[in-house]
Each structure stands twice: as structure tokens, then as C-alpha cells.
Amino acid sequence: MAAGIIVVEPERIPRRTPAPAQRDELLRIWNLVDDDSRKLLLFFALLLAREQGLVPPNTPLMITDRVL
């Protein structure tokens, strides 16, 4: 790992895991949309997480050029 890079371990939030039906629906939608739409979905999800206090308020909202 390169020097100077800070790795933050995600904090587990109890009862935030989607139920099997919700997970299946999320994966169905994720697999149907194109790469640009996935970037928008991730941007929107991060925005919601920031507004609900699930991630630090200074978490950058950015749309990356690739979804891995």
C-alpha cells in the first residue's frame, strides 16, 4: 500500500442489511441499467447516506469515471 493513504474501515450499522427480497430487487435493477446510470445510483445513494448521518458529512460526492 502506498504511503500517505488513509484506509477507513466501514462501520457496521445493525439492521441496515436489506432483506432478501429487497436485495434481489436492488441487484435486478443494478444489472439492468447501464454504467452511466450505475454512477448516478451510487451518487444518489451516497447523498442519502450523508443526509441520514451514515457517513461523515465531509464525504465527497463525486461521480467516478468507472464503476467497479
Coordinates of C-alpha atoms in Angstrom, one line a residue:
M1 CA 0.0 0.0 0.0
A2 CA 1.3 3.4 -0.8
A3 CA 2.5 5.7 2.0
G4 CA 0.1 8.5 3.0
I5 CA -3.1 6.8 2.0
I6 CA -5.6 6.5 4.8
V7 CA -7.9 3.5 4.7
V8 CA -11.1 3.8 6.7
E9 CA -12.8 0.6 7.7
P10 CA -16.6 0.8 7.2
E11 CA -18.6 0.8 10.4
R12 CA -21.2 -1.9 10.6
I13 CA -24.6 -0.5 11.2
P14 CA -27.0 -3.0 12.8
R15 CA -30.2 -3.9 10.9
R16 CA -29.2 -2.0 7.8
T17 CA -28.8 -5.1 5.6
P18 CA -31.6 -5.4 3.0
A19 CA -34.0 -8.3 3.3
P20 CA -33.6 -11.0 0.6
A21 CA -36.4 -9.6 -1.5
Q22 CA -35.0 -6.0 -1.3
R23 CA -31.5 -7.3 -2.2
D24 CA -32.9 -9.3 -5.2
E25 CA -34.7 -6.2 -6.4
L26 CA -31.7 -4.0 -6.0
L27 CA -29.5 -6.5 -7.9
R28 CA -32.1 -6.8 -10.6
I29 CA -32.2 -3.0 -11.2
W30 CA -28.4 -2.8 -10.9
N31 CA -27.9 -5.4 -13.6
L32 CA -30.4 -3.9 -16.0
V33 CA -29.1 -0.3 -16.1
D34 CA -26.0 0.9 -18.0
D35 CA -22.7 2.1 -16.5
D36 CA -23.7 5.8 -16.5
S37 CA -26.9 5.0 -14.7
R38 CA -25.0 3.0 -12.1
K39 CA -22.8 6.0 -11.4
L40 CA -25.9 8.1 -10.8
L41 CA -27.3 5.4 -8.5
L42 CA -24.1 5.4 -6.4
F43 CA -24.1 9.2 -6.3
F44 CA -27.7 9.3 -5.1
A45 CA -27.1 6.5 -2.5
L46 CA -24.1 8.4 -1.1
L47 CA -26.1 11.6 -0.9
L48 CA -28.8 9.8 1.1
A49 CA -26.3 8.2 3.4
R50 CA -24.7 11.6 4.0
E51 CA -28.0 13.3 4.8
Q52 CA -29.0 10.5 7.2
G53 CA -25.7 10.6 9.0
L54 CA -24.5 7.2 7.9
V55 CA -21.2 8.6 6.5
P56 CA -19.3 11.7 7.7
P57 CA -20.7 15.0 6.4
N58 CA -17.5 15.8 4.7
T59 CA -17.6 12.7 2.5
P60 CA -17.1 13.9 -1.1
L61 CA -20.0 13.4 -3.5
M62 CA -18.4 12.5 -6.8
I63 CA -19.2 10.7 -9.9
T64 CA -16.3 8.5 -10.9
D65 CA -15.4 7.5 -14.5
R66 CA -15.7 3.8 -13.7
V67 CA -17.9 1.6 -11.6
L68 CA -16.1 -1.5 -10.4

